[in-house]
Coordinates of C-alpha atoms and ligand atoms in Angstrom, one line a residue:
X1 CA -32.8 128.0 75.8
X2 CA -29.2 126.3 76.0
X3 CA -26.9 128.3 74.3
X4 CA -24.2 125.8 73.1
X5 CA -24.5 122.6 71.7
X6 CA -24.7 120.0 74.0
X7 CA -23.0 116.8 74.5
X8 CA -25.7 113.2 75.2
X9 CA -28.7 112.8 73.1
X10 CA -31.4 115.8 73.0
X11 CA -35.0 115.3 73.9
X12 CA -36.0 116.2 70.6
X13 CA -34.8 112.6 69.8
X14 CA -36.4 109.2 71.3
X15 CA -34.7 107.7 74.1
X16 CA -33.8 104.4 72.3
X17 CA -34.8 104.2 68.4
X18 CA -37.0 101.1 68.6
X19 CA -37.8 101.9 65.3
X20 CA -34.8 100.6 63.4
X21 CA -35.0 97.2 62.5
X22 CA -31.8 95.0 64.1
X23 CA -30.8 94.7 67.9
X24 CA -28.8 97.7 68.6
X25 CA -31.7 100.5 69.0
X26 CA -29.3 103.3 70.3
X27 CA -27.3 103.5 67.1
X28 CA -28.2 105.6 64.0
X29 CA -27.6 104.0 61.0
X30 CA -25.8 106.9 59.5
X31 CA -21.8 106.0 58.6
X32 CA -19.5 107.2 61.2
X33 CA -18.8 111.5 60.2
X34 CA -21.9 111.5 58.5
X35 CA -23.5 115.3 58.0
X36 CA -27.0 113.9 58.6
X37 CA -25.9 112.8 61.9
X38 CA -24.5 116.7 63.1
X39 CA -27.6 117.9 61.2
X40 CA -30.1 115.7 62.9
X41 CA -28.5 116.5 66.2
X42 CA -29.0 121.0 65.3
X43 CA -32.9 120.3 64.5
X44 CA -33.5 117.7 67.6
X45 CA -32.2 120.3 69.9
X46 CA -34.0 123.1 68.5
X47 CA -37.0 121.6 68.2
X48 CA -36.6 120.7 71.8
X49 CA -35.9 124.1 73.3
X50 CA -38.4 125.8 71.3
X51 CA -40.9 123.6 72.6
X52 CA -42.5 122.7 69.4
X53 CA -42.1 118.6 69.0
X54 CA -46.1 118.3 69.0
X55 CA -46.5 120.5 66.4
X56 CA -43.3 119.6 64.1
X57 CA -43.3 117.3 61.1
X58 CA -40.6 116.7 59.7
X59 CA -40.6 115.4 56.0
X60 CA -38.0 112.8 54.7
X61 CA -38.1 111.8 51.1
X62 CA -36.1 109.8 49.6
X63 CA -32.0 109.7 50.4
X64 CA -30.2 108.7 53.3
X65 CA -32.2 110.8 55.4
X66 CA -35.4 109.2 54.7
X67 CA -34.7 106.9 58.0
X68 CA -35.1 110.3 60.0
X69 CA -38.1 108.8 61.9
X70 CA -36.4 105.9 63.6
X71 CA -35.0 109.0 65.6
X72 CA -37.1 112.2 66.0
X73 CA -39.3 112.2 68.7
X74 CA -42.0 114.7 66.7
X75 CA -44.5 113.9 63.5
X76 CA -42.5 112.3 60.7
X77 CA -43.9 111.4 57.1
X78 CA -41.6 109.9 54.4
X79 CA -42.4 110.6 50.6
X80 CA -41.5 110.1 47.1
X81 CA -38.4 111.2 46.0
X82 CA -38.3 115.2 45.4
X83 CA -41.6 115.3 46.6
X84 CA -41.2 116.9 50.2
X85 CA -42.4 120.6 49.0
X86 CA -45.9 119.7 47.7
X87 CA -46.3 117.4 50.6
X88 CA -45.0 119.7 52.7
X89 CA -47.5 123.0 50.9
X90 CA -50.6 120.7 52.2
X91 CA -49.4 120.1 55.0
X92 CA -48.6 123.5 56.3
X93 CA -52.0 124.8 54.3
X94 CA -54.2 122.2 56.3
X95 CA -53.3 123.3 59.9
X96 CA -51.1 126.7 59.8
X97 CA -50.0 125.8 63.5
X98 CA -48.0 122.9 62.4
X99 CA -44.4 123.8 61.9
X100 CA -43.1 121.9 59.0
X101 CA -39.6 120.7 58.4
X102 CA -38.6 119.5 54.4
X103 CA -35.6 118.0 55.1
X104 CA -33.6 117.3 51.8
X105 CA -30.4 115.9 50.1
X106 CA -28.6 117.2 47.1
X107 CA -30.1 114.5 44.6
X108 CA -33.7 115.1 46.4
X109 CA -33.8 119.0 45.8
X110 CA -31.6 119.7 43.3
X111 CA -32.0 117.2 40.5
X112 CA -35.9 115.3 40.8
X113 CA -37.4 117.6 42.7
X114 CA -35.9 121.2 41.5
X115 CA -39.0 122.0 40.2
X116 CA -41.1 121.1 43.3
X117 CA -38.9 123.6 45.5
X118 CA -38.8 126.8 43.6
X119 CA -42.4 126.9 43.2
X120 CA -43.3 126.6 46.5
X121 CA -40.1 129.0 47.3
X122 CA -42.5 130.9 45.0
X123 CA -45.4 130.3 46.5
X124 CA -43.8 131.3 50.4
X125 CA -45.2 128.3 51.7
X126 CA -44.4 128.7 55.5
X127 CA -41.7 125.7 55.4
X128 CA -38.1 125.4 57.2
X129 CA -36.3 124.0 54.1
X130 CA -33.0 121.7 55.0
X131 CA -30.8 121.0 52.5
X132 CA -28.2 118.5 53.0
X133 CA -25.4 119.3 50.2
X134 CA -22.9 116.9 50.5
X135 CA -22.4 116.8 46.7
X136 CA -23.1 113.1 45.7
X137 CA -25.8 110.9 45.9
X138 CA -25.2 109.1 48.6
X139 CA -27.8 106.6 49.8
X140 CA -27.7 104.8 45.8
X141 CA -23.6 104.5 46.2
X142 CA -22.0 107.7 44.9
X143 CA -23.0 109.0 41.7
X144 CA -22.9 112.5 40.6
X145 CA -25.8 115.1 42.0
X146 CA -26.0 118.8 40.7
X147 CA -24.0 120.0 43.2
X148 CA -21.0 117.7 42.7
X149 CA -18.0 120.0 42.3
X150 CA -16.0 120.2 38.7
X151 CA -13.5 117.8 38.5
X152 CA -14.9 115.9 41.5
X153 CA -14.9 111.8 40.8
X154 CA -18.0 110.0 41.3
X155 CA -18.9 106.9 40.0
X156 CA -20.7 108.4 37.2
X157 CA -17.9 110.8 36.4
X158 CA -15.0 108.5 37.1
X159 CA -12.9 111.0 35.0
X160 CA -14.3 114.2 37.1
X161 CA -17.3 116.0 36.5
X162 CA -16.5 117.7 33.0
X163 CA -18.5 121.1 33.0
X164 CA -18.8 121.3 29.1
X165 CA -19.9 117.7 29.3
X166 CA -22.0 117.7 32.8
X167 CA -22.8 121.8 32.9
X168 CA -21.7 123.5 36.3
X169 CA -22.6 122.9 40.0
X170 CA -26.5 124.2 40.3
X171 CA -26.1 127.0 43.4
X172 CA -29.2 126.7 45.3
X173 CA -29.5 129.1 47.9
X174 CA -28.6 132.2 45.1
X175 CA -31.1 130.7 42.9
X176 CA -33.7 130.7 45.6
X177 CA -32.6 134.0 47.0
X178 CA -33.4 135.2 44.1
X179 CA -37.3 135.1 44.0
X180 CA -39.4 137.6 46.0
X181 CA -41.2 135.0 48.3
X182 CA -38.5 133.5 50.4
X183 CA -37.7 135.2 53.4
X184 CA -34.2 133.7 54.8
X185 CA -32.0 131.7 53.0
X186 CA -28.9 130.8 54.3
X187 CA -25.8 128.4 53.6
X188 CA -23.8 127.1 56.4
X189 CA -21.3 124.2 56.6
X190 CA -21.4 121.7 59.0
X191 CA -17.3 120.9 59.6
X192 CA -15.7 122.8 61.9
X193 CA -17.0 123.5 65.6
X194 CA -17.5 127.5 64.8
X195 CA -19.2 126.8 61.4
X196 CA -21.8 124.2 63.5
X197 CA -22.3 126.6 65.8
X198 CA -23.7 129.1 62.7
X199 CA -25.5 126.1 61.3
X200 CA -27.2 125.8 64.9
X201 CA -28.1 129.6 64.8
X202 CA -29.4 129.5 61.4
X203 CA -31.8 126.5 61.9
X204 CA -33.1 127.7 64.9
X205 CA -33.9 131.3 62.6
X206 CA -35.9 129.2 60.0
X207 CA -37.4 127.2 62.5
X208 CA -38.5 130.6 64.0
X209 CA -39.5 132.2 60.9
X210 CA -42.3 129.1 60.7
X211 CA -43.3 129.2 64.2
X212 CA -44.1 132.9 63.6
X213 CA -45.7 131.9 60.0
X214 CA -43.5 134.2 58.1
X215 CA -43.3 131.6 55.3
X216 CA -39.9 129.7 52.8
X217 CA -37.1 129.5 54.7
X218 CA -34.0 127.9 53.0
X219 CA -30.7 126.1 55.0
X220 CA -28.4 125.0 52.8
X221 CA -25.6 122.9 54.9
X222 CA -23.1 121.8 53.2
X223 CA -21.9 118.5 54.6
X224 CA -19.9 115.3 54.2
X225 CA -20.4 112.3 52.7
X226 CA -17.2 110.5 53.9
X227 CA -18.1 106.9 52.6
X228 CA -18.9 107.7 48.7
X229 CA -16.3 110.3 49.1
X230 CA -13.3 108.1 50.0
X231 CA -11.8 110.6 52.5
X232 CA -11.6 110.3 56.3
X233 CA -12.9 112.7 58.8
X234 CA -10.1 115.7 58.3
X235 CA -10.1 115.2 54.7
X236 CA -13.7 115.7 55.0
X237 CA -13.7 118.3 56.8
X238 CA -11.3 120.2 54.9
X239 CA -13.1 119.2 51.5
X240 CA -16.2 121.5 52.7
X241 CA -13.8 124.1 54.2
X242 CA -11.6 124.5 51.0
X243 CA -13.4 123.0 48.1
X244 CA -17.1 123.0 48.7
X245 CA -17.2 126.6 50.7
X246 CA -15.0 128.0 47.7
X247 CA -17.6 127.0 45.3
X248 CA -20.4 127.5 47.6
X249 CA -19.8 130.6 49.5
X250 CA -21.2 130.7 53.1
X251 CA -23.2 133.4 54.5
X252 CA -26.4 134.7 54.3
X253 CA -28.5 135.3 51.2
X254 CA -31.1 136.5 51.8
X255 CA -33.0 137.8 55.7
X256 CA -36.4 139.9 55.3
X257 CA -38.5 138.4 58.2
X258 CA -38.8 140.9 60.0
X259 CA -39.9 143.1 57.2
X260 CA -43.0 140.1 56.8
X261 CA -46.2 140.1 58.3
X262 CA -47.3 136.7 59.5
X263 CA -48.5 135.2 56.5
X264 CA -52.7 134.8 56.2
X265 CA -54.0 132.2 54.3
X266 CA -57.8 130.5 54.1
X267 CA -58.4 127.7 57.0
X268 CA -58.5 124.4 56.2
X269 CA -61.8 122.6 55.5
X270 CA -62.5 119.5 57.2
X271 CA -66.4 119.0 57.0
X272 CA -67.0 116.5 54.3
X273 CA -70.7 118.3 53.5
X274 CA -69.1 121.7 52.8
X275 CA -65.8 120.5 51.5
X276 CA -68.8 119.1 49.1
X277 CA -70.4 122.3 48.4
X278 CA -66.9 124.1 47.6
X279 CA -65.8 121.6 45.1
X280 CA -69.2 120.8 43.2
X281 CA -71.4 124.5 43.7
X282 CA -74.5 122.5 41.5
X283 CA -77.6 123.2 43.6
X284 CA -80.5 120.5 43.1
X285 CA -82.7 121.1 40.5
X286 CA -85.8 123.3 41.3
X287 CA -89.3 122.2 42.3
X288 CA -87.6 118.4 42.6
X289 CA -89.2 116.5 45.4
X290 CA -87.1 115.3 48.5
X291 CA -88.1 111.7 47.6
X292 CA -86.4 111.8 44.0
X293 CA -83.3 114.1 45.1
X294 CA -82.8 111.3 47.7
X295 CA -82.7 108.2 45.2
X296 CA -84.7 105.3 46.1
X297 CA -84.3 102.3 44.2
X298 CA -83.1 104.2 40.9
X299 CA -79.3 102.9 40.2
X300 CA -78.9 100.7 43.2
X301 CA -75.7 99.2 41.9
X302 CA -72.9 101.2 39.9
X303 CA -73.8 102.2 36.8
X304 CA -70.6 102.4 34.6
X305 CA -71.0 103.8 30.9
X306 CA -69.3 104.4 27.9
X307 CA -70.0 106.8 25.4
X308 CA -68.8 106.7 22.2
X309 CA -68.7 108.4 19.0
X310 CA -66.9 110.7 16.0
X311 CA -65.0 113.5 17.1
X312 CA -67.9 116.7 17.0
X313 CA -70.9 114.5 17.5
X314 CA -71.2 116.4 21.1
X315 CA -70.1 112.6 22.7
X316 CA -68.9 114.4 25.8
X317 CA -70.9 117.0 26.0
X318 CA -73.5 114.3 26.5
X319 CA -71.6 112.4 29.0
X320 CA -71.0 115.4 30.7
X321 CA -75.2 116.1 31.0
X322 CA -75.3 112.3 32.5
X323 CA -72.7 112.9 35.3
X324 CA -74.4 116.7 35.6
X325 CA -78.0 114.4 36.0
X326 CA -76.0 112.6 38.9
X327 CA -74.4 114.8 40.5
X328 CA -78.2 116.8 40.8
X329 CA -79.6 113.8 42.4
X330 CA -76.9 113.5 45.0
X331 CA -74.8 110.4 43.5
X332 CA -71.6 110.7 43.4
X333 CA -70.4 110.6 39.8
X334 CA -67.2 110.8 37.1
X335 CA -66.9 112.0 33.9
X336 CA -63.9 110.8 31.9
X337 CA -63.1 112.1 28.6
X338 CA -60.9 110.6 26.3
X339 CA -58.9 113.5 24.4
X340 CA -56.1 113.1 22.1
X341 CA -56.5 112.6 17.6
X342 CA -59.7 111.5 18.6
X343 CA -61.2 115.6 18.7
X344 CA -59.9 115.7 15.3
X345 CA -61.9 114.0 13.2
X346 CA -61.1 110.0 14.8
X347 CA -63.4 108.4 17.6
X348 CA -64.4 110.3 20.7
X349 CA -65.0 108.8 23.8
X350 CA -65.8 109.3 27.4
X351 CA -66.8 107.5 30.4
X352 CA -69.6 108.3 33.2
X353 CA -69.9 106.8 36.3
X354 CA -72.7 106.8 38.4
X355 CA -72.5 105.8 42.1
X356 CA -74.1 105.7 45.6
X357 CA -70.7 104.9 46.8
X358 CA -67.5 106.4 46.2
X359 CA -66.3 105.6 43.0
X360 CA -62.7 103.7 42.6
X361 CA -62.0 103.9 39.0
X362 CA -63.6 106.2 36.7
X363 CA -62.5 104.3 33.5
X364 CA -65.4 102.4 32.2
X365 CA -63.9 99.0 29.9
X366 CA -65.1 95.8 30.2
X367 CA -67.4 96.5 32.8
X368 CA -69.7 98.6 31.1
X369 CA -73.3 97.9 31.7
X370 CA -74.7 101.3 29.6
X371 CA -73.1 101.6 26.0
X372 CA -74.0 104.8 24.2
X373 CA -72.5 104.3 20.3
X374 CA -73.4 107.1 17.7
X375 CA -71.0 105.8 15.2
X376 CA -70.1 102.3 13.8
X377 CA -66.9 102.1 14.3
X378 CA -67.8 103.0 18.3
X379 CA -70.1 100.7 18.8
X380 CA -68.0 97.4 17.3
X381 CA -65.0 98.9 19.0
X382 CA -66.6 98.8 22.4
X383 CA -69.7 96.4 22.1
X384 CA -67.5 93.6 23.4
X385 CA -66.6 95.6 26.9
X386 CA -70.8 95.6 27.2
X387 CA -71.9 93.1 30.2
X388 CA -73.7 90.3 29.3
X389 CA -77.2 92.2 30.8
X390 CA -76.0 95.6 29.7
X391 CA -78.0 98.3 27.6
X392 CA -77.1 99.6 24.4
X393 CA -78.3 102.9 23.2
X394 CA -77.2 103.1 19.7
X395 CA -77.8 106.1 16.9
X396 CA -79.5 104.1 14.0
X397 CA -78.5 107.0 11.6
X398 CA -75.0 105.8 11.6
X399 CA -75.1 102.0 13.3
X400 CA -76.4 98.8 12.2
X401 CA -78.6 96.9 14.4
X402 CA -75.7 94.6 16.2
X403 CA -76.7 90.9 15.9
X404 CA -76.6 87.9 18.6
X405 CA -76.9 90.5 21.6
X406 CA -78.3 88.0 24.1
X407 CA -79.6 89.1 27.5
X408 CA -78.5 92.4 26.1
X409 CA -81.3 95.4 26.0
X410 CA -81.2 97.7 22.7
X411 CA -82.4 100.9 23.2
X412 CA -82.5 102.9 18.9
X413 CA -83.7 106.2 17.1
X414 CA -82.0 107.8 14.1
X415 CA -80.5 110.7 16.0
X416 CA -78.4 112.2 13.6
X417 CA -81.5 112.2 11.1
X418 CA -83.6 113.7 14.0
X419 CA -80.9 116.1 14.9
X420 CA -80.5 117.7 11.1
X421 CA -83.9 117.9 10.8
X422 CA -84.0 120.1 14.1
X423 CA -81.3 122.2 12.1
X424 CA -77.7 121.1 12.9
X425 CA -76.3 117.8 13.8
X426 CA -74.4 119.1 17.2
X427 CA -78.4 118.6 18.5
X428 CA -77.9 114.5 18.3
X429 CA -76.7 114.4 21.9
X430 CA -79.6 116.1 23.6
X431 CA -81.9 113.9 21.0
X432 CA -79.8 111.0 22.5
X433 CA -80.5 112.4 26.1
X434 CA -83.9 111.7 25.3
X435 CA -83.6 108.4 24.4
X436 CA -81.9 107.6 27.8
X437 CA -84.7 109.2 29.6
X438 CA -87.1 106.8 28.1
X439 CA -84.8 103.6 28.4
X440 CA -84.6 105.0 32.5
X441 CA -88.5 105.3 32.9
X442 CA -89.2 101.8 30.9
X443 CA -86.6 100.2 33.7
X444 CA -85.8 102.0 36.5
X445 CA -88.5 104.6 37.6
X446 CA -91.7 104.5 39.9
X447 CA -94.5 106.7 38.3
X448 CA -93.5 109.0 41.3
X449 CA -90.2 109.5 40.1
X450 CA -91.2 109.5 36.6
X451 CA -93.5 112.8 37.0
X452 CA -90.2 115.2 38.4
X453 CA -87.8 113.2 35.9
X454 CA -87.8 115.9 32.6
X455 CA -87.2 118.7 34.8
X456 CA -83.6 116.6 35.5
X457 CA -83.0 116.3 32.7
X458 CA -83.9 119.9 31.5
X459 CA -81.3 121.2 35.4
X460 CA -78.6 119.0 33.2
X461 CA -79.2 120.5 29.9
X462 CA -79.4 124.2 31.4
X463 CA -75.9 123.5 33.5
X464 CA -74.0 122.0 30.3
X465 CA -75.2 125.0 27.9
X466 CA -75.4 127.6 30.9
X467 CA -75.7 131.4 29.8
X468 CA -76.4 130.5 26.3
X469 CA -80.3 130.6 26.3
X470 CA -81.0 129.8 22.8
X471 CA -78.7 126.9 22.6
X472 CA -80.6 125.6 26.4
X473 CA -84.1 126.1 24.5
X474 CA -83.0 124.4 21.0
X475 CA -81.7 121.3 23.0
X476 CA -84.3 121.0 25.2
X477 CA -86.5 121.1 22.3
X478 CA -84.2 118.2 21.0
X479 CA -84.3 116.3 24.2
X480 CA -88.2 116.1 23.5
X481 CA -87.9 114.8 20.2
X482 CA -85.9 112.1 21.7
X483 CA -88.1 111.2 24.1
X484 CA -91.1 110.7 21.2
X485 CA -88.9 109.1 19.2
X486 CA -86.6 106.2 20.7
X487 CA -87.7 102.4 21.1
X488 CA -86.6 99.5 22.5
X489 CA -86.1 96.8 19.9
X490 CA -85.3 93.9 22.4
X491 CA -85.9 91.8 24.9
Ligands
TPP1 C1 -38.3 108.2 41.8 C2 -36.9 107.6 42.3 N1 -35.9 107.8 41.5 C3 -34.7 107.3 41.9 C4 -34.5 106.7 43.1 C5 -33.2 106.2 43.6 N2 -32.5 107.1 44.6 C6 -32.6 106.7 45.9 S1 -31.8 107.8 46.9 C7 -31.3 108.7 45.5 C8 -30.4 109.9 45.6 C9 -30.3 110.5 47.0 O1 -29.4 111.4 47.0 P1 -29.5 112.7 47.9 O2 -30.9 113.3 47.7 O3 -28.4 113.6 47.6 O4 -29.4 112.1 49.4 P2 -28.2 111.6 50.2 O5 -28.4 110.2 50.3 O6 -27.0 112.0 49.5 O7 -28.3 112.3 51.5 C10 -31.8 108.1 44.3 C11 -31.5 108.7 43.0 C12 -35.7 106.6 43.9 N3 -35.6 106.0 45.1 N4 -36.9 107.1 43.5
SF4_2 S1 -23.7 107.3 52.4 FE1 -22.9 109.3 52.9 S2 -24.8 110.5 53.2 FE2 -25.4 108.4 53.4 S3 -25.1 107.9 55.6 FE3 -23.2 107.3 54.6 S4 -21.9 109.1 54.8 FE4 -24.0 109.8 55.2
MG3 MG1 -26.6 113.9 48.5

């Protein structure tokens, strides 16, 4: 491993960065005594003598930074501003051998995405963190970033930053040396040749503490930003020296590797089927044939519908069985509530959708082709969003028979009626459930799948009310009285 910093361009960079757009492909398009630059040159080597550039990615949101690809010769991935440490947490979670660089400016980390870094500082995700504080923002022109210094001008604090008006600097590396998880946090400068040299030494430890998984490891380098500063290269230098370093002290802050084990966290998944069976446990309902668990003609195209009713009518409770009645014959499915004043007392709503394909959006509107209203006010708020051949299932209790539905096909019972004659009105969902069940066999079952369709319906009822055996029993017993007592009244 070279032991001083070399002089040419590292192998951890491309030979020419055919990547920028414009003619001259050896330049970087940092401004001359640029940080980034000195920075980009530490990491490049390091990655380089450690061997590591097919297993490095290195993550460059948004600042003057987010160019880093144009130049590294490893993985590179650019993302939303501040976003770099959630990115980052999947990335190092999905394959633990990649090593995984968040590199980030002062704006980045410190103001957008504070939040993002201290929890997975937090978390230990096994990231080399490098933070470029060169105290302004300095891709968007030179406004003020946490970390710009009292006093210092910017052009959002033309008068100096004003501490009882803007609130102090925000010191990074103490605040994240001061949770459990991270094991090495250090802040170096990158000015003079000696303090380069520790900057050098301290990336290559962070970059070491992810090879050997040991988790969060934090490099804060302070740096210059001549260009939005207004200072040429001494000044610049001697602005991190004096000013910066005398706000930001240098040193280390925190270095208890070696007191980590390698850190051991669950594989990745990456087989679709059992990435399946973690996220949605529901096993197929018993003594179903293979025919009906493997739909046949039932639902060939999308079906996208829209329940509506009062707030405590059991609305998504019953959308909730429809997308559990999916999901139990393999489609895949969505169930969107709609929560808000509604759950007190207003309109509740929710949409299901039922596919043999994946499903883009799972907010039903104007394409609805199943409309399920229990109240009036649902049903001539969401009527219009029915298609032109849709089905409405409607609780007569509460809704008037609509008028001029056209191609339309009206599905009715009182469910309400039914539902407080069973003993409580919560019932009028699974008597609505019934209702659906016969509207399904009049259009869409074979007599095969008709005989195994109940027990569906019952898997859907158990899973929604699970544990709770009388409640399972009373709406199954509701579901039935459904079933007798729904017509259809068109077409
Ligand atoms: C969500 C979002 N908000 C704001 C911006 C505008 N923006 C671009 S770069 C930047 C600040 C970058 O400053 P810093 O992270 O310190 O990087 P530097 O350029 O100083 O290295 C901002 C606010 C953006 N691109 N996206
Ligand atoms: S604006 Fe500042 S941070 Fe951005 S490239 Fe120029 S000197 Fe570097
Ligand atoms: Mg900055």
């Amino acid at each position: 491993m070279a032991d001083k910093i070399l002089y040419g361009r590292s192998a951890g960079f491309f030979p020419t960065f055919e990547r920028r757009p414009g003619p001259i492909k050896t330049n970087m398009h940092y401004c001359p005594g640029c940080g980034h630059g000195i920075l980009h040159k530490l990491i490049a080597e390091a990655i380089q003598d450690f061997g590591i550039k097919d297993k490095t990615i290195i993550i460059a949101p948004v600042g003057c930074a987010v160019f880093s690809y144009y130049y590294f010769d490893c993985f590179g991935i650019s993302v939303p501003h501040g976003r770099a440490p959630a990115v980052g947490t999947g990335l190092a979670r999905a394959n633990q051998e990649n090593i995984v660089i968040s590199y980030q400016g002062d704006g980045d980390l410190a103001s957008i995405g504070f939040n993002q870094i201290i929890q997975a500082a937090n978390r230990g995700e096994n990231l080399a963190v490098f933070f470029v504080n060169n105290a302004i923002y300095g891709m968007t022109g030179g406004q003020m970033a946490p970390t710009t210094l009292p006093g210092q001008k910017t052009q959002t604090t033309p008068q100096g930053r004003s501490v009882s008006t803007e609130g102090y600097p925000l010191k990074v590396s103490e605040t994240v040396a001061a949770l459990d998880a991270p094991v090495y946090v250090e802040r170096v400068a990158l000015s003079t040749v000696q303090n380069i040299r520790k900057a050098r030494l301290a990336i290559r430890k962070a970059l070491t503490n992810s090879i050997e998984r040991k988790g969060f490891s934090l490099v804060e380098c302070l740096s210059g930003c001549p260009v939005n500063l207004k200072m040429h290269a001494k000044e610049m230098n001697e602005f991190l020296d004096n000013q910066m370093s005398r706000y930001f002290p240098l040193g280390v802050y925190k270095d208890i590797a070696d007191s980590r084990d390698p850190l051991q966290r669950a594989e990745g998944i990456y087989d679709p089927r059992q990435v399946k069976e973690l996220l949605y446990p529901v096993k197929v309902a018993d003594g179903v044939s293979e025919s009906f668990r493997n739909p046949s003609r039932i639902f060939e195209a999308e079906r996208r519908i829209k329940l509506a009713g009062s707030g405590g009518q059991g609305v998504l409770s019953l959308g909730y069985m429809l997308a559990t009645m999916g999901k139990l014959r393999n489609f895949n499915v969505s169930w969107l509530p709609s929560y808000g004043p509604e759950m007190r007392g207003g309109t509740a709503n929710c949409s299901v959708v039922l596919s043999r394909h994946p499903i883009g959006s799972p907010l039903v509107e104007r394409d609805c082709n199943l409309l399920i209203a229990l109240n009036q006010s649902s049903l001539d708020k969401y009527l219009p969003e029915l298609k032109r051949n849709g089905i409405l299932l409607y609780d007569e209790s509460n809704v008037r028979q609509p008028e001029n539905t056209g191609e339309q096909i009206l599905y009715t019972l009182p469910a309400s009626d039914l539902a407080t004659q069973l003993g409580d009105l919560k019932y009028a969902n699974s008597v609505l459930l019934g209702a659906v069940a016969v509207m399904m066999c009049d259009l869409f079952l074979d007599d095969d799948d008709k005989a195994d369709f109940d027990r569906v319906f019952e898997e859907a009822i158990m899973d929604c009310f699970r544990e709770k055996e009388t409640v399972v029993q009373a709406n199954i017993r509701a579901f039935y009285i459904g079933k007798e007592n729904a017509r259809r009244i068109s077409r």
